[in-house]
Amino acid sequence: MNKIVRNIILIGVTVAFIFYAQYHFDSYTLSILKNIAIFAILALSYNLINGVAGQFSLEPNGFVAIGAYFTAILLIPPETKADMFALVDPAPIVLHSNLPFLPAILVGGIAATIVALLLSFPVFRVRGDYLAIVTLGFGFIIRIFAINNPQYTNGAMGLNDIPEVANFVWIGIVAIITFIVMINIIFSKFGRAMKSVRDDEDAATAMGINTFKIKTVAFMTSAFFEGIGGGLLASMLTTITPDQFSFLLTFQLLIIIVLGGLGSMSGAVFATVLVMGGMEMLRFLDEDITIFGIDFGAHPGLRMVVFSILLLLMMLYARRGLFGDKELTEIIKEKKSGKWVAIF
């Protein structure tokens, strides 16, 4: 089957499933699917800078927060904002800003992109662990800014009554677009340049590659989709607070991309389903457990213990992640050609 035809069929089937799920699945199942799709968007975008470009960045929570706050402020009607801000009156630009859903999430993504461009100048003066520390600090700065500037963000009280426009159709379509964009980047000339920077930045520089430009564009692209994901998250939850954008969010995304395989977009999607879906499937462990008539009582937090053990076992036996740095199509092709390369 022609590759283009096969991809069109796969996209068509996925879109059909999204529309069917939106109108036939119950609200609980839909909430899980929406959560998985949003984290897939965030994991795919984070994998671009961390896995493909090889820059150990810990900034996603900051860009997600920027996208979420910009989108929320633009979606909430002015009269609602006037009643919501309890500590101080909202700034005029906040009070009178209002846009439809699609422009609002695009503004959130663009705002994150602009911040990424400005941040790239100091950030990419360092490498490795120092880069991680600098980007980690950026996440803290955004969270502190949200708490200490109530005229823009309503402070620690956060924003409520955000219109719930982001249904599974919106989120699912954006997830598909994100995956397509990331896959095309990986297999493009620019993607190969990013991989060369990841593998040996000094050698890439010696070959004439503008490494700063490559890293900056990768950083901005990643930030744009993280901002979009943040906007979708805000609309899905209908309420946001600074505490939602702590380092724990970045840590969850880091677990996902490492488990799936750094540099593998297929692996990021598969790992998102495992991590986010797995935590819901193990929720029964937090409730009362009865085995053979014996009541063991409830143990809140047990599911996280069990889930952590499962993740630990996976990483012990798949040290490069479930997919390594390969896409699913590459793995299948290698297996069919008899050139199977073990990734475990």
Short mmCIF file of C-alpha atoms in Angstrom, two decimals, residues 143-321:
data_model
loop_
_atom_site.label_atom_id
_atom_site.label_comp_id
_atom_site.label_asym_id
_atom_site.label_seq_id
_atom_site.Cartn_x
_atom_site.Cartn_y
_atom_site.Cartn_z
CA ARG A 143 4.82 30.32 38.90
CA ILE A 144 5.99 33.06 41.31
CA PHE A 145 4.97 35.74 38.81
CA ALA A 146 1.47 34.22 38.66
CA ILE A 147 1.20 34.29 42.47
CA ASN A 148 2.60 37.79 43.01
CA ASN A 149 0.75 39.62 40.22
CA PRO A 150 -2.94 39.21 41.04
CA GLN A 151 -3.91 42.08 38.72
CA TYR A 152 -3.07 39.77 35.80
CA THR A 153 -3.61 36.26 37.15
CA ASN A 154 -5.79 36.67 40.28
CA GLY A 155 -2.82 35.45 42.32
CA ALA A 156 -2.93 32.20 44.23
CA MET A 157 -6.72 32.05 43.85
CA GLY A 158 -6.32 31.39 40.15
CA LEU A 159 -8.88 31.78 37.38
CA ASN A 160 -12.28 30.12 37.47
CA ASP A 161 -15.31 29.84 35.19
CA ILE A 162 -13.16 29.32 32.10
CA PRO A 163 -15.48 28.36 29.21
CA GLU A 164 -15.30 24.60 28.64
CA VAL A 165 -14.84 24.66 24.89
CA ALA A 166 -12.02 22.09 24.65
CA ASN A 167 -13.94 18.88 24.06
CA PHE A 168 -12.33 15.65 22.85
CA VAL A 169 -12.74 16.67 19.20
CA TRP A 170 -10.69 19.85 19.68
CA ILE A 171 -8.06 18.16 21.81
CA GLY A 172 -7.84 15.06 19.62
CA ILE A 173 -7.46 17.04 16.40
CA VAL A 174 -4.70 19.19 17.93
CA ALA A 175 -2.94 16.01 19.14
CA ILE A 176 -3.03 14.58 15.60
CA ILE A 177 -1.68 17.83 14.12
CA THR A 178 1.08 17.94 16.74
CA PHE A 179 2.12 14.36 15.95
CA ILE A 180 2.15 15.01 12.19
CA VAL A 181 4.21 18.20 12.61
CA MET A 182 6.73 16.50 14.90
CA ILE A 183 7.14 13.46 12.65
CA ASN A 184 7.72 15.68 9.60
CA ILE A 185 10.28 17.73 11.53
CA ILE A 186 12.17 14.61 12.62
CA PHE A 187 12.50 13.27 9.06
CA SER A 188 13.34 16.66 7.53
CA LYS A 189 16.74 18.22 6.93
CA PHE A 190 16.17 20.37 10.01
CA GLY A 191 15.41 17.27 12.08
CA ARG A 192 18.66 15.63 10.99
CA ALA A 193 20.50 18.78 12.01
CA MET A 194 18.87 18.62 15.44
CA LYS A 195 19.99 15.01 15.84
CA SER A 196 23.53 15.96 14.88
CA VAL A 197 23.51 18.64 17.60
CA ARG A 198 22.22 16.04 20.06
CA ASP A 199 24.87 13.47 19.15
CA ASP A 200 27.89 15.81 19.09
CA GLU A 201 27.39 19.57 19.20
CA ASP A 202 31.07 20.37 18.67
CA ALA A 203 31.24 18.16 15.58
CA ALA A 204 28.03 19.75 14.25
CA THR A 205 29.57 23.20 14.69
CA ALA A 206 32.72 22.06 12.88
CA MET A 207 30.56 20.88 9.97
CA GLY A 208 29.11 24.37 9.59
CA ILE A 209 25.77 23.88 11.37
CA ASN A 210 24.49 26.92 13.23
CA THR A 211 23.80 25.09 16.46
CA PHE A 212 22.35 28.12 18.23
CA LYS A 213 19.78 28.58 15.47
CA ILE A 214 18.87 24.88 15.49
CA LYS A 215 18.42 24.80 19.27
CA THR A 216 16.48 28.07 19.31
CA VAL A 217 14.02 27.01 16.61
CA ALA A 218 13.53 23.63 18.32
CA PHE A 219 12.98 25.44 21.64
CA MET A 220 10.44 27.82 20.10
CA THR A 221 8.57 25.02 18.31
CA SER A 222 8.41 22.99 21.50
CA ALA A 223 7.21 26.04 23.46
CA PHE A 224 4.48 26.81 20.91
CA PHE A 225 2.86 23.41 21.23
CA GLU A 226 3.34 23.39 25.01
CA GLY A 227 1.49 26.72 25.11
CA ILE A 228 -1.28 25.27 22.94
CA GLY A 229 -1.49 22.27 25.27
CA GLY A 230 -1.69 24.60 28.27
CA GLY A 231 -4.59 26.48 26.68
CA LEU A 232 -6.46 23.25 26.01
CA LEU A 233 -5.78 22.13 29.58
CA ALA A 234 -7.19 25.38 30.99
CA SER A 235 -10.36 25.12 28.93
CA MET A 236 -10.80 21.44 29.80
CA LEU A 237 -10.39 21.97 33.56
CA THR A 238 -12.30 25.31 33.56
CA THR A 239 -10.10 26.46 36.47
CA ILE A 240 -6.37 27.01 36.89
CA THR A 241 -4.09 27.94 39.80
CA PRO A 242 -0.29 28.44 40.00
CA ASP A 243 0.09 25.17 41.94
CA GLN A 244 -1.01 23.19 38.87
CA PHE A 245 2.16 24.28 37.06
CA SER A 246 4.79 23.13 39.54
CA PHE A 247 7.84 21.03 38.67
CA LEU A 248 5.67 17.92 39.11
CA LEU A 249 4.16 18.59 35.67
CA THR A 250 7.62 18.66 34.08
CA PHE A 251 8.58 15.52 35.99
CA GLN A 252 5.53 13.67 34.64
CA LEU A 253 6.43 14.64 31.09
CA LEU A 254 10.05 13.63 31.66
CA ILE A 255 8.91 10.18 32.83
CA ILE A 256 6.76 9.81 29.71
CA ILE A 257 9.42 10.72 27.14
CA VAL A 258 12.14 8.66 28.86
CA LEU A 259 9.83 5.65 29.09
CA GLY A 260 8.77 5.95 25.46
CA GLY A 261 12.30 6.58 24.24
CA LEU A 262 14.09 9.92 23.88
CA GLY A 263 13.63 11.09 20.31
CA SER A 264 10.76 8.72 19.46
CA MET A 265 7.42 10.44 18.86
CA SER A 266 5.60 7.11 18.56
CA GLY A 267 7.15 6.11 21.86
CA ALA A 268 5.99 9.35 23.48
CA VAL A 269 2.37 8.67 22.47
CA PHE A 270 2.53 5.04 23.58
CA ALA A 271 4.13 5.97 26.91
CA THR A 272 1.50 8.68 27.49
CA VAL A 273 -1.23 6.08 27.17
CA LEU A 274 0.65 3.76 29.56
CA VAL A 275 1.38 6.40 32.19
CA MET A 276 -1.83 8.45 32.18
CA GLY A 277 -4.11 5.52 31.46
CA GLY A 278 -2.24 3.22 33.84
CA MET A 279 -2.67 5.58 36.78
CA GLU A 280 -6.43 5.55 36.21
CA MET A 281 -6.59 1.77 35.82
CA LEU A 282 -4.80 1.31 39.15
CA ARG A 283 -7.10 3.72 40.99
CA PHE A 284 -8.92 0.75 42.59
CA LEU A 285 -5.80 0.17 44.73
CA ASP A 286 -6.58 3.36 46.68
CA GLU A 287 -10.00 2.02 47.66
CA ASP A 288 -11.06 -0.76 50.04
CA ILE A 289 -9.49 -4.05 48.93
CA THR A 290 -11.09 -7.39 49.75
CA ILE A 291 -9.28 -10.63 48.80
CA PHE A 292 -10.79 -14.05 49.56
CA GLY A 293 -13.20 -12.40 51.96
CA ILE A 294 -10.46 -10.63 53.89
CA ASP A 295 -10.82 -6.85 54.08
CA PHE A 296 -7.42 -5.18 53.82
CA GLY A 297 -8.90 -1.71 54.12
CA ALA A 298 -8.08 1.35 52.04
CA HIS A 299 -4.50 2.48 51.47
CA PRO A 300 -4.48 5.90 49.75
CA GLY A 301 -1.40 6.28 47.59
CA LEU A 302 -0.92 2.52 47.05
CA ARG A 303 -1.57 2.85 43.33
CA MET A 304 1.34 5.28 43.00
CA VAL A 305 3.62 2.85 44.82
CA VAL A 306 2.59 -0.02 42.53
CA PHE A 307 2.78 2.21 39.46
CA SER A 308 6.28 3.39 40.42
CA ILE A 309 7.44 -0.22 40.83
CA LEU A 310 6.04 -1.08 37.37
CA LEU A 311 7.84 1.91 35.85
CA LEU A 312 11.05 0.90 37.58
CA LEU A 313 10.82 -2.63 36.15
CA MET A 314 10.12 -1.29 32.67
CA MET A 315 13.14 0.98 32.75
CA LEU A 316 15.39 -1.80 34.08
CA TYR A 317 14.57 -3.96 31.07
CA ALA A 318 14.17 -1.17 28.50
CA ARG A 319 16.98 1.22 29.34
CA ARG A 320 16.65 3.15 26.10
CA GLY A 321 12.90 3.37 26.50
#
